[in-house]
Structure formats: structure tokens, C-alpha cells
Coordinates of C-alpha atoms and ligand atoms in Angstrom, one line a residue:
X1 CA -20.7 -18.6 23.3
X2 CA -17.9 -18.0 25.7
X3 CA -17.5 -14.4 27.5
X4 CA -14.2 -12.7 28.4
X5 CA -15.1 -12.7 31.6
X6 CA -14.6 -16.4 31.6
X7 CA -11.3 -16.7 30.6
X8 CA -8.5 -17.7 32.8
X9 CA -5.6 -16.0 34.1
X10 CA -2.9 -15.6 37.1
X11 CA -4.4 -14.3 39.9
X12 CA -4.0 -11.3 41.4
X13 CA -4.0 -8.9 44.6
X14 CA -7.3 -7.4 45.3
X15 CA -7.3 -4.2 44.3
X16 CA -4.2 -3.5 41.8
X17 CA -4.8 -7.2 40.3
X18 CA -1.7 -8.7 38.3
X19 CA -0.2 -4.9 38.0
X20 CA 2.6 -4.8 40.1
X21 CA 3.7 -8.5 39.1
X22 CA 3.7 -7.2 35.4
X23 CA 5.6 -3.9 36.0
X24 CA 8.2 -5.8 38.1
X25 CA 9.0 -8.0 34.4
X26 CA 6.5 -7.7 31.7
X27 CA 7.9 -9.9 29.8
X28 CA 8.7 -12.6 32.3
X29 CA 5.1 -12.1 33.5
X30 CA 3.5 -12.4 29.9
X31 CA 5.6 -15.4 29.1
X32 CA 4.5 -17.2 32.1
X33 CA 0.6 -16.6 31.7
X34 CA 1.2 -18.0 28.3
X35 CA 2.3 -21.4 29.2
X36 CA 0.3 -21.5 32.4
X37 CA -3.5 -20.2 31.0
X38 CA -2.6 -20.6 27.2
X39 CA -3.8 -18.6 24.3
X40 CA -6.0 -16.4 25.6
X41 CA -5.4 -15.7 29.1
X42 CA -7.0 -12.4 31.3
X43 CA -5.2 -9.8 33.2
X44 CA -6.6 -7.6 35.7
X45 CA -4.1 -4.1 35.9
X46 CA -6.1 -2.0 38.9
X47 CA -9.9 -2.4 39.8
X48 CA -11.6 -2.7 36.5
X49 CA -9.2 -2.6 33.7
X50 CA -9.1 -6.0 32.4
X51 CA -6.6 -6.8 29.5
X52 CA -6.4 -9.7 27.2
X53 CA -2.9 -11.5 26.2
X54 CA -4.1 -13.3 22.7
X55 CA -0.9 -16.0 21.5
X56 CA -3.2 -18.0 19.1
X57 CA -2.0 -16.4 15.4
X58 CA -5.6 -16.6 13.6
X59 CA -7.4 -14.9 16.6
X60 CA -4.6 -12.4 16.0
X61 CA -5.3 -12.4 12.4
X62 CA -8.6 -11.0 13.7
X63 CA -7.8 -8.3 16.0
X64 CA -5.3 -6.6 13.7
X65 CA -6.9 -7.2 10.2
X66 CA -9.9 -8.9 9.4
X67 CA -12.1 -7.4 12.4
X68 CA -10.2 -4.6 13.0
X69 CA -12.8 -2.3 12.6
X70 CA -14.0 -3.2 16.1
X71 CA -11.2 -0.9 17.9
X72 CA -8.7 1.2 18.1
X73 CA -5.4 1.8 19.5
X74 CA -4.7 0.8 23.2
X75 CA -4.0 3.4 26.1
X76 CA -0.3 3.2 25.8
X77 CA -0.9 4.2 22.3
X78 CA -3.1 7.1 23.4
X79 CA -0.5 8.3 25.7
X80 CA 1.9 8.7 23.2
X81 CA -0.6 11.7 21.9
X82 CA 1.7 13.6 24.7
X83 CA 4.7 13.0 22.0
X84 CA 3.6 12.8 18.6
X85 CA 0.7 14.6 18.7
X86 CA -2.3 13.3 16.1
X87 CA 0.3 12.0 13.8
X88 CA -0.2 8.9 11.6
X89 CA 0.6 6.6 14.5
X90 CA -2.0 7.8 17.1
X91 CA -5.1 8.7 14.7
X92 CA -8.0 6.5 14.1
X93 CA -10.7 5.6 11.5
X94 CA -11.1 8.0 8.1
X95 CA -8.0 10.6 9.6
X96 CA -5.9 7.9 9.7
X97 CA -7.1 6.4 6.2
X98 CA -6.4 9.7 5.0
X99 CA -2.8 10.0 6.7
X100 CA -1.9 7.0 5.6
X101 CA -2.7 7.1 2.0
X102 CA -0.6 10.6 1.9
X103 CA 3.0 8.9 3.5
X104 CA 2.3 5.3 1.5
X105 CA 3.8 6.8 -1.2
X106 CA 7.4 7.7 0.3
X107 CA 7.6 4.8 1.8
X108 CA 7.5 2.7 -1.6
X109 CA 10.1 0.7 -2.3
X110 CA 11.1 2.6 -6.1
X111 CA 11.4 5.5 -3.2
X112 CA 13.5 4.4 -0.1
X113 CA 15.9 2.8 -2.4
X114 CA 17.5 6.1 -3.5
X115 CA 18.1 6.2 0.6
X116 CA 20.2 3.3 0.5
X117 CA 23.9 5.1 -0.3
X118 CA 23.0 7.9 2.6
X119 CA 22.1 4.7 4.8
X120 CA 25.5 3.3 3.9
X121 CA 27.4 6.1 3.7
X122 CA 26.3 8.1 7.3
X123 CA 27.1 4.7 8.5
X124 CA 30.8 4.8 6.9
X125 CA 31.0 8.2 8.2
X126 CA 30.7 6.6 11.8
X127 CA 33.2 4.4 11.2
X128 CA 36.3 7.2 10.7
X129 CA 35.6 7.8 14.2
X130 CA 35.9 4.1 15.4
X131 CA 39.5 2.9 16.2
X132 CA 40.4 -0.3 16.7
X133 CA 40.2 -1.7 20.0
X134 CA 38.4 1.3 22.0
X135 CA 35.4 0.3 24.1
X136 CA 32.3 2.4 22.6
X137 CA 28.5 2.3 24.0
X138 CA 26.8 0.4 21.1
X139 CA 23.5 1.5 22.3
X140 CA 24.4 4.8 21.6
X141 CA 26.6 4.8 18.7
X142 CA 23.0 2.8 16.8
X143 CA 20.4 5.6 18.4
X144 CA 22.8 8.3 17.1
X145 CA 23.3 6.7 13.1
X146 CA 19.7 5.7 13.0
X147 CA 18.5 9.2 14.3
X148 CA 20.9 11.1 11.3
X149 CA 19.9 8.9 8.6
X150 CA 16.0 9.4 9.5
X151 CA 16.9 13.3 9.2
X152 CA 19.0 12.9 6.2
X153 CA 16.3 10.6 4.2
X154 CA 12.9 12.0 5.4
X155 CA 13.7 15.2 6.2
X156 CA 16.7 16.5 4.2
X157 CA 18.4 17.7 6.8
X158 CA 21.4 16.9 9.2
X159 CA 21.2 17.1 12.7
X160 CA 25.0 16.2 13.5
X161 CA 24.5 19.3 16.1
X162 CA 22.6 18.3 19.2
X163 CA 22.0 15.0 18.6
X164 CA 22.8 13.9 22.1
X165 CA 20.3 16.3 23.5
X166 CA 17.4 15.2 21.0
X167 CA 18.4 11.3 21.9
X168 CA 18.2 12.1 25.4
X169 CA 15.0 13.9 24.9
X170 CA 13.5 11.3 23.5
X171 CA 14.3 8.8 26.0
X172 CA 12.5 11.0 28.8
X173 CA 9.3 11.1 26.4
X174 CA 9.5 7.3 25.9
X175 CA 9.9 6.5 29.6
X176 CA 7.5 8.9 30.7
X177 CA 4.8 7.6 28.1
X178 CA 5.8 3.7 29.0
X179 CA 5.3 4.5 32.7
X180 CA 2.2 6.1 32.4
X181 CA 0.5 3.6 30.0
X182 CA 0.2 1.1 33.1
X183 CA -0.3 3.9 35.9
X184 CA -3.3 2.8 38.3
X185 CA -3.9 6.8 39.0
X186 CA -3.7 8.7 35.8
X187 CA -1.9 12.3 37.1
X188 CA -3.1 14.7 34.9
X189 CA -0.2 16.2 32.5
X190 CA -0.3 19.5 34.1
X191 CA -0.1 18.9 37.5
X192 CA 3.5 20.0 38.1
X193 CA 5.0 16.6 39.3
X194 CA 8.7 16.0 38.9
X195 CA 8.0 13.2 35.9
X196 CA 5.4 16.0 34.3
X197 CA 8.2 18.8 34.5
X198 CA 11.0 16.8 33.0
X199 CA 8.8 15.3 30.2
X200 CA 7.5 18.6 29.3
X201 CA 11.4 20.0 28.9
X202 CA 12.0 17.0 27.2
X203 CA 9.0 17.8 24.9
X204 CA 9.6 21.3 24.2
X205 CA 13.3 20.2 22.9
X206 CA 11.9 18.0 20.6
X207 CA 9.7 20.4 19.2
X208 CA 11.9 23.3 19.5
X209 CA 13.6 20.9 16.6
X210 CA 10.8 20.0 14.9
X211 CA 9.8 23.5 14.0
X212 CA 13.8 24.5 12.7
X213 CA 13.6 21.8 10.8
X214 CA 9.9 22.9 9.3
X215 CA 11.1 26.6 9.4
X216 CA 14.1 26.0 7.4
X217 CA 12.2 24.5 4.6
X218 CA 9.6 26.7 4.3
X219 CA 12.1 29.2 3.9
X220 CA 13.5 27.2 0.6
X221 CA 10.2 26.1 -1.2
X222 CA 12.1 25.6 -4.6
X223 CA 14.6 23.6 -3.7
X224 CA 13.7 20.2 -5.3
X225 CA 13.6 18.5 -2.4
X226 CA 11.4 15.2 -3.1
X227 CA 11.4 13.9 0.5
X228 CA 8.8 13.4 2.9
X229 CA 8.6 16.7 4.7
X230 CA 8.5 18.5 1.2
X231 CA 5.6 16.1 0.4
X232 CA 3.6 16.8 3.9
X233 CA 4.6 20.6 2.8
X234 CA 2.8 20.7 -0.1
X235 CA 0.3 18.4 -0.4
X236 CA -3.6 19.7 -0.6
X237 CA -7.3 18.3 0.8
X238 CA -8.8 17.0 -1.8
X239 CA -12.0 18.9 -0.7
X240 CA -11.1 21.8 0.7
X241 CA -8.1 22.4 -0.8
X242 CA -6.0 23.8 2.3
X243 CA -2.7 22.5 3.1
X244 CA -1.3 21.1 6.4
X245 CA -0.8 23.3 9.4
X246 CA 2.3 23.3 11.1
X247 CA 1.0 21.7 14.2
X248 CA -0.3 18.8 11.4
X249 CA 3.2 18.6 9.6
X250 CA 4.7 18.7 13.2
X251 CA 3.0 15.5 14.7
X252 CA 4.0 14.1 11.3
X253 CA 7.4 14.8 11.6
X254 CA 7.8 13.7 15.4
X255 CA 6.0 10.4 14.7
X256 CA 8.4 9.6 11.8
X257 CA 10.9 10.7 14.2
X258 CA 10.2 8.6 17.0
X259 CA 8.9 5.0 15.3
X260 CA 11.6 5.2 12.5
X261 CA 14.7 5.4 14.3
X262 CA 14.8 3.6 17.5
X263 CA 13.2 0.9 16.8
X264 CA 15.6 0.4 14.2
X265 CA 18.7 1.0 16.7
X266 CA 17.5 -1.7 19.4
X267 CA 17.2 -4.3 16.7
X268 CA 20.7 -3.4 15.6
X269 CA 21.9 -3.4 19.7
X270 CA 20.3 -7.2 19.6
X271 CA 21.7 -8.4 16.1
X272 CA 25.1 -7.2 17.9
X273 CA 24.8 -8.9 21.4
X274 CA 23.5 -11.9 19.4
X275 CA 26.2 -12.2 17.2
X276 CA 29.2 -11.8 19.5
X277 CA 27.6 -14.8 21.6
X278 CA 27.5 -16.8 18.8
X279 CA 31.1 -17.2 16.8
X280 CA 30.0 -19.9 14.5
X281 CA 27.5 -17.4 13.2
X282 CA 29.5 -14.7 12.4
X283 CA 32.0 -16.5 10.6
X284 CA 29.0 -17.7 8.6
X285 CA 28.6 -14.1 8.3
X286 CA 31.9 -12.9 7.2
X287 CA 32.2 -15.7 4.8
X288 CA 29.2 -14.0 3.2
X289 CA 30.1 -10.4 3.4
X290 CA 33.4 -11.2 2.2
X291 CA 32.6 -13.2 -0.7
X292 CA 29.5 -10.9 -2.1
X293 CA 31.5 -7.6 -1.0
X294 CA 35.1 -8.2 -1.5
X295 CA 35.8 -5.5 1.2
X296 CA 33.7 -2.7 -1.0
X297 CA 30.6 -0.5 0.0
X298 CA 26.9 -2.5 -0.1
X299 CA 25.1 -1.2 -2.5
X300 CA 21.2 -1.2 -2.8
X301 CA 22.1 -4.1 -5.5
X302 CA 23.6 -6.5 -2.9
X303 CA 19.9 -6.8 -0.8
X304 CA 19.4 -9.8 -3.0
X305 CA 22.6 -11.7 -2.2
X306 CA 23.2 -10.6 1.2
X307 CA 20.8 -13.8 2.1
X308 CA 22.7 -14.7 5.5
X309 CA 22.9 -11.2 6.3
X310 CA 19.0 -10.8 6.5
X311 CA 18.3 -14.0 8.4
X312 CA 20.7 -12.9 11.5
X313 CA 18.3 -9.8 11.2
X314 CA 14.9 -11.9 11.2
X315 CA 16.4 -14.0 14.0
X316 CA 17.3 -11.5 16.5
X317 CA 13.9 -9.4 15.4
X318 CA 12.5 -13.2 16.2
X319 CA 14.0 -13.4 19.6
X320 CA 14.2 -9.6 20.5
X321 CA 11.6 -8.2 18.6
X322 CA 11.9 -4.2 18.7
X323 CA 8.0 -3.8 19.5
X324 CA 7.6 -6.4 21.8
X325 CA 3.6 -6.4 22.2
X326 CA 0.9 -4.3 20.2
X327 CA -2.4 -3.5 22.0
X328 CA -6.1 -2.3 21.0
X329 CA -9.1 -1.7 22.5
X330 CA -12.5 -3.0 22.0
X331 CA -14.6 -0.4 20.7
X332 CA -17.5 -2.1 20.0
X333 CA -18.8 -5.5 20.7
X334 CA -16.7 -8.5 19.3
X335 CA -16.4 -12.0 18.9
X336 CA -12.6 -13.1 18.5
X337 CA -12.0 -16.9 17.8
X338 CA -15.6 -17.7 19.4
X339 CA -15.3 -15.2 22.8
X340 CA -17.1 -12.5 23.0
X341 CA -15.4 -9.3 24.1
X342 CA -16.9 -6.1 25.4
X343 CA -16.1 -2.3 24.6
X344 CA -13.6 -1.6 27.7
X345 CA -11.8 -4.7 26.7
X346 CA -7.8 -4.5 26.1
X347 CA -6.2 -7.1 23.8
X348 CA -2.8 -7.5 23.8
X349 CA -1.1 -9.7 21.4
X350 CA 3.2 -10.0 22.1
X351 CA 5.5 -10.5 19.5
X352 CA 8.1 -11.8 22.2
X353 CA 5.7 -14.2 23.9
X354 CA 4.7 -15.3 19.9
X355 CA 7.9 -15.4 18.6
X356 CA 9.0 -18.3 21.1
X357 CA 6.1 -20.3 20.8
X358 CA 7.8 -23.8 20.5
X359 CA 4.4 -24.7 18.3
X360 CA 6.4 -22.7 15.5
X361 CA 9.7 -22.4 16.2
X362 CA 11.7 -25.6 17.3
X363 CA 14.6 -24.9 20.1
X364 CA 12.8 -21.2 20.3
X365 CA 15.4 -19.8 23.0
X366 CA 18.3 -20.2 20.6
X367 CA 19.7 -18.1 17.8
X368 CA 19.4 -20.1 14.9
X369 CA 19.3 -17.5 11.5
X370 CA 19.0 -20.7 9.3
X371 CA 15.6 -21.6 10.5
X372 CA 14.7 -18.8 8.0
X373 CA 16.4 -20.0 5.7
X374 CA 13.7 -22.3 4.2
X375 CA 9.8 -22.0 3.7
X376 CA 9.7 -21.3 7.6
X377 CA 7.9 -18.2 7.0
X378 CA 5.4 -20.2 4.2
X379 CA 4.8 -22.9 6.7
X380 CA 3.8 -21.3 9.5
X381 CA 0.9 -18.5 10.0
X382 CA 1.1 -15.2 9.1
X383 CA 0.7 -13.8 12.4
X384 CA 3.1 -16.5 14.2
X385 CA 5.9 -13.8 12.9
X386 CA 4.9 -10.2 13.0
X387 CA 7.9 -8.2 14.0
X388 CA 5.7 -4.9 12.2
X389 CA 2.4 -6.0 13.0
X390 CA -0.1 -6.3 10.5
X391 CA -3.0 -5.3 8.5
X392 CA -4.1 -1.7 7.9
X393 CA -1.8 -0.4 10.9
X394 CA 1.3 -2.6 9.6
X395 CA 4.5 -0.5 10.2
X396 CA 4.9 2.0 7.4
X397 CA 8.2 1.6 7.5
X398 CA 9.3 -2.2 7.5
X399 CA 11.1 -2.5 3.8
X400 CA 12.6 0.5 5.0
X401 CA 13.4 -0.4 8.5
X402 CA 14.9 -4.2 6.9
X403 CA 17.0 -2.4 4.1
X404 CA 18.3 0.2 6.8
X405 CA 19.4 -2.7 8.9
X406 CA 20.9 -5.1 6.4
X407 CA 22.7 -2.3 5.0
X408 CA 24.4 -1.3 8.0
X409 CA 24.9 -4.4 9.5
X410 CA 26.6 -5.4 6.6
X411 CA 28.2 -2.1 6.5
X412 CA 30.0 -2.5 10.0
X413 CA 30.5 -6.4 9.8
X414 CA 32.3 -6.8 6.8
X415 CA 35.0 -3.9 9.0
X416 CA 34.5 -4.5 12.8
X417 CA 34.2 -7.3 15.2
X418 CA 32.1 -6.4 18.6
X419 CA 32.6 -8.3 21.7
X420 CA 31.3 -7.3 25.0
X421 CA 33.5 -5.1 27.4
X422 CA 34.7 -7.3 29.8
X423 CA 32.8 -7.5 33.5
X424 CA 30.1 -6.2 31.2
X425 CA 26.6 -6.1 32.7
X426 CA 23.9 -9.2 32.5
X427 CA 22.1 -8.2 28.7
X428 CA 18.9 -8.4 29.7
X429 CA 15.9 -6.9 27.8
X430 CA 14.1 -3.8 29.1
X431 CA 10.5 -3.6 27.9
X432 CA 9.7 0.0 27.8
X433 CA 7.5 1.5 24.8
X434 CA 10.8 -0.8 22.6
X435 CA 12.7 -3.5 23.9
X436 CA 15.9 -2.7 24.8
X437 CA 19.1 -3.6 26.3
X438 CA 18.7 -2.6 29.8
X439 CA 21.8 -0.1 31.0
X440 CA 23.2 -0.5 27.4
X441 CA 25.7 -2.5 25.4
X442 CA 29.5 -1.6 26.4
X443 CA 31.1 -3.2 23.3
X444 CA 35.3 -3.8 22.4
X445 CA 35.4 -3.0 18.4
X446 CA 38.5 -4.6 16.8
X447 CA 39.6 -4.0 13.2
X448 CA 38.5 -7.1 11.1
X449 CA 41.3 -8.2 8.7
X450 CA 39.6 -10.2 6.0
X451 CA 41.1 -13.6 5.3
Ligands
LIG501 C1 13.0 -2.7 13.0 C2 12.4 -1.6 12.9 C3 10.9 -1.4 13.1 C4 10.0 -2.2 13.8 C5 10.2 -3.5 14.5 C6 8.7 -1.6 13.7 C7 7.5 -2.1 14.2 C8 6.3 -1.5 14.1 C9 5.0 -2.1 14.5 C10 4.9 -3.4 15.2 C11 4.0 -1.3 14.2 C12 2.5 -1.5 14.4 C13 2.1 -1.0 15.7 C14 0.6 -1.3 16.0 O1 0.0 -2.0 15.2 O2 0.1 -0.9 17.1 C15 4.6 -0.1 13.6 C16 3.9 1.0 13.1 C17 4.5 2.1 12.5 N1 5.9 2.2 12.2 FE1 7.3 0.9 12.5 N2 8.8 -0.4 13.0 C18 10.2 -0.3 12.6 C19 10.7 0.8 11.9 C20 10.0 1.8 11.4 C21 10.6 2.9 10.5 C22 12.0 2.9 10.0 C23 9.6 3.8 10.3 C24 9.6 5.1 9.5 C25 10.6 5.5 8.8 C26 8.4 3.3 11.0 C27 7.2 4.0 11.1 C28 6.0 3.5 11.6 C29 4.7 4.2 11.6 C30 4.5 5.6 11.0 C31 3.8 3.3 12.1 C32 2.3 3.6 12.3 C33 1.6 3.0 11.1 C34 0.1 3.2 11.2 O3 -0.5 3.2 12.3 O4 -0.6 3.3 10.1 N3 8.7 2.2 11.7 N4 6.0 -0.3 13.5

């Protein structure tokens, strides 16, 4: 039986190892020591932390569901205690069973459809403010809609006010957590360093509006809410009968915060930059709108027809996937596609270095939204295509997340056009906790007359 300690990978300097290469372009770096070393490849970051990059889609089937039980969430996820707490995303084992089993049930789909005419109508709201011709930041006009319509939906409540300050906040916590994931020297939190002082402001804004938000509900008990915060609000241990503190409902809150809404918004940024590189598609596109919309509102009925629509979306999520790798940690002893892998152990598996693995997708550097069109997703292996991961950690909020983005991409497509400001930047991606368009997307909006 083969040992990890076998397995080949790029070399590296002698004491930070492959590091530095990888923070300088992760992605670059991981797509390289996939076609050089191949589906299991090893990467040294500092002395002694050794981390695995898996590309082979049945030992992936492994790691995140049939032998999953052998670890748990990767540092970077671990860091991300700093932000959201002991929330559904960060917990492990029975507590995260437990979570997990109490949020299923707003995330149904007989549930998030009654979101669909906020989703639509915040969007349309949006719109008033768009005039033909200006030159907006698409980066931030997607952060800002998908951060109101998770309030609205989840949380019953509009933060139109301070917005800005809550976006920027919680861009600080995401650097700050994506920096320190692959830190050599781990600085404790409370040494006052100036990256430890402007993540805790950042943090204490966040929750400053975390607990109005909890605060103003608790105030109104009776108010027939049926969302999610009046669900964590209520609800009672089986056992002992005592409800959430809080502190509990807090971490809740902030996770649902933080994974529901910009991942979301960069895979809305992408679908745009793709789009307004590739003409022939978007006619494609308006010829669909046009003929299942006929210049009205989508409407939770339309999912179905709206076939086009979705396949732009599973395209760019192909080629720009929102959570570009996932990572866990051996906990205990493991054998994964005939290696054996010891506690200590990080495996990474990448979405982006997956998604482009010519061995499933034919001309893998280009947009192509009909490749979906087909059995594509029937012929090739589960875990060849996991933009929300898999197995008992699968994103709670994918039908969500997909009817969120087909709704307002329709929403905005069948009105604007986008192109990029001109002298724009290079659109490259910017791995940080979600991939993003690095500096932004500076888009022209013109009016769309329908033919
Ligand atoms: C296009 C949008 C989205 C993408 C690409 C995405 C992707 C993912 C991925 C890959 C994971 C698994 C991470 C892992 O296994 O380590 C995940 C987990 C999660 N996502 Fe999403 N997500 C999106 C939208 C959303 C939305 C809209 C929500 C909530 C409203 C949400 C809430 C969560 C939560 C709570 C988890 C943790 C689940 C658990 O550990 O049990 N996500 N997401």
C-alpha cells in the first residue's frame, strides 16, 4: 500500500516549501501541479505542513462523502471561527449533525420559493437607479443586491442603511481569514498587529449588526415571521429543552451572512464578464428571455423554461467556480483511492483545477453553456462538477443560491446590456476565501431595446 509520503509534487525551497510559489497564484500554482504530478500530487506549505491536491473525482467521492468520517474541516476553515463563530459552517461531528438538521428545513425548496418575488423584485428595485449608459462597479452593485436579499429572505429585515459599511467589513474579515489560513507563523489574534486591529473593527461592525438585527426581533415575538432567524429564535433541544443563546443565534446568523451572499455575487460578476466576451451567447440569451418573458417580471414559474439561462450560470460556475477549492483534514488514519494518509494530513480537492480537466470537459478554457445542455452532467462523475461540494457538508444553500442567480440574471438581461468600461483592467481571478474578480468589474450598462 502506497503512503502519502510517496507521492510526488513540485519542489520546493527548504524551509517554507511550495508556500510562497502558491501565495504568489494559487490557482496558477494548483493548475500546474495538476498536469505536471497528476491526480494526487503533495505540497509542502512551511516545515511540516504537508497538503494534498486530489483531481481524481472518485477519490474525491471519498474524502467528502463516503469516508468522510475520517476528518474534519481544513485550517482555513478553522480560521474562519474568528468570523462566524461555531455556526453551521465551522462545527463538526454530532453539533454539526444537530445544526444541520435544524436549517435543512428553511432551505427546502416548498420554502425558498416564496423568496423568489423579493429576489426579483430587490433586484428591480436596483434597476430604477441604473441609467442608461453610466459606468457602474458590477462588483459592487452584485455584493450590495445579494447582501439585501439575504436580509430580506432569512432574516426579515432590510439593511438598505449601511450596507457599504457591512460590505466593506466583510471584505476585511475575508481577507484577513484568507491571509492567515496559509501564514507560516500563526500571530495570535490578540497581539495588537495592524491586520489584528483592523479585523477586529471590522468584526465588531459585523456584530454590532448582527445583534440589532437579533434585538429587533426579539422585541416582536408575535409577528408571524416564518423565516430563518424566527426559526433559530424559537426552536428547543430536544433534551434539555433550552433554546439558543444569542451568541448561538449570532454565529448562525453571520454564517448565513457570509456563505450566502457573496458567493452568490462573484458568480453573478463572472456570468457578467463572461457574457460580454461572448456576443453570440447573449443573443442566445435574449432570444430566450425575450421569447419566455415577453419584457415581464420572472416569476418562480419560469425556472423551468429559462433552460439557456441556467446553463450560462453552470458554465461560468464551471469556469469560475465561486469556492474555488474545499479542504479537510485527516483526523484519523485513512486510505483514499489505495494511499494511506496520516492524521496531520491536508487534502485539498479544487473545483477550478477539476472543472477544467480536459478528461471531462472538451475545449475546457472556453465558455461553452451548451455543453450542459445534454446528459453532460449524467456522463460524467459526480464529483467532476461540484461547484457546492458534496455529501453531508454539501452547501445548504445551492437550489437557493441557483434560483437566486437565474432569477436575477434573467432579471437584468432581459433590460441591460454590460460591456466593460473601456481601458478596463485585465479580469483576472483573485483566489481569496471566493474567487473573485481582482480590482473589480467597471461595467458600461446600456438600455436593451427588445427586438
Ligand atoms: C453560487 C453560490 C454558492 C456557492 C458556489 C456555494 C458553495 C459552497 C460550497 C462548495 C460549500 C461546501 C464547503 C465545504 O465542503 O468545505 C458550501 C457550504 C455552505 N454554504 Fe454555500 N455556496 C453558495 C451559496 C450559498 C447560499 C446562498 C447560502 C445560504 C443562504 C449558503 C450557505 C452555505 C452553508 C451554511 C454551508 C455550510 C454547510 C455545512 O457545512 O453543512 N451557500 N457552499
Amino acid at each position: 500500500m502506497a503512503v502519502s509520503t510517496n507521492i510526488p509534487g513540485p519542489k520546493g525551497l527548504p524551509i517554507t516549501g511550495n508556500l510562497l510559489a502558491f501565495r504568489k497564484d494559487p490557482l496558477g500554482f494548483l493548475m500546474k501541479a495538476f498536469q505536471e504530478h497528476g491526480d494526487v500530487v503533495r505540497i509542502r506549505f512551511g516545515p511540516s505542513r504537508y497538503v494534498y491536491l486530489i483531481s481524481d473525482p472518485e477519490q474525491i467521492k471519498e474524502v467528502l462523502l463516503t469516508k468522510q468520517s475520517a476528518f474534519t474541516k481544513a485550517k482555513g476553515l478553522q480560521t474562519a471561527k474568528a468570523v462566524v463563530g461555531e455556526g453551521i459552517l465551522t462545527s463538526e461531528g454530532e453539533a454539526h449533525m444537530r445544526q444541520r438538521r435544524l436549517m435543512q428545513p428553511s432551505f427546502r425548496k416548498d420554502r425558498i420559493v416564496k423568496y423568489a418575488s423579493a429576489m426579483v423584485d430587490l433586484t428591480e428595485n436596483m434597476l430604477q437607479s441604473w441609467k442608461d449608459g453610466e459606468q457602474r462597479s458590477l462588483t459592487d452593485d452584485m455584493m450590495r443586491l445579494t447582501l439585501q436579499i439575504i436580509s430580506r429572505t432569512m432574516f426579515g429585515t432590510s439593511i438598505s442603511t449601511g450596507v457599504e459599511e457591512i460590505g466593506h467589513a466583510i471584505d476585511v474579515g475575508m481577507k484577513y481569514v484568507s491571509h492567515k489560513a496559509t501564514s507560516v507563523i500563526d500571530i495570535p489574534d490578540n497581539i495588537p498587529t495592524k491586520a489584528n486591529v483592523k479585523f477586529k473593527q471590522a468584526a465588531h461592525t459585523l456584530d454590532e449588526v448582527i445583534y440589532r438585527i437579533i434585538e429587533e426581533r426579539r422585541k416582536e415575538p408575535d409577528s408571524g415571521h416564518s423565516d430563518l432567524l424566527s426559526m433559530l429564535l424559537t426552536v428547543r433541544d430536544e433534551e434539555t429543552g433550552s433554546g439558543m443563546s444569542d451568541k448561538q443565534v449570532r454565529d448562525e446568523v453571520m454564517t448565513i451572512f457570509i456563505a450566502g451572499h457573496e458567493t452568490t455575487a462573484n458568480t453573478l460578476s463572472w456570468t457578467w464578464y463572461l457574457l460580454s466576451q461572448h456576443p453570440e451567447v447573449e443573443n442566445k440569451l435574449w432570444e430566450e428571455l425575450d421569447r419566455v418573458l415577453s419584457g415581464r417580471k420572472p416569476t418562480i414559474e419560469d425556472m423551468d423554461q429559462l433552460q439557456y439561462t441556467q446553463q450560462v450560470i453552470w458554465e461560468s460556475m464551471r469556469m469560475y467556480p465561486a469556492v474555488w477549492a474545499v479542504n479537510r483534514l485527516v483526523h484519523e488514519q485513512v486510505d483514499i483511492g489505495g494511499r494511506i494518509f496520516e492524521p496531520g494530513d491536508t487534502l485539498m480537492m479544487s473545483q477550478f483545477v477539476m472543472h477544467r480537466n480536459p478528461k471531462y470537459y472538451d475545449n475546457a478554457d472556453q465558455f461553452i453553456p451548451e455543453r450542459f445542455a445534454g446528459d453532460l452532467l449524467k456522463r460524467i462523475p459526480q464529483f467532476a462538477y461540484f461547484p457546492f461540494g458534496g455529501g453531508p457538508r454539501v452547501c445548504i444553500g445551492n437550489n437557493f443560491a441557483l434560483m437566486e442567480a437565474t432569477l436575477l440574471f434573467a432579471t437584468i438581461a432581459s433590460k441591460f446590456k454590460l460591456r466593460l468600461a473601456p481601458g478596463h483592467h485585465e479580469v483576472v481571478p483573485e483566489p481569496l476565501v471566493t474567487l473573485r474578480p481582482k480590482n473589480g468589474l467597471n461595467m458600461v450598462i446600456s438600455a436593451r431595446n427588445r427586438s
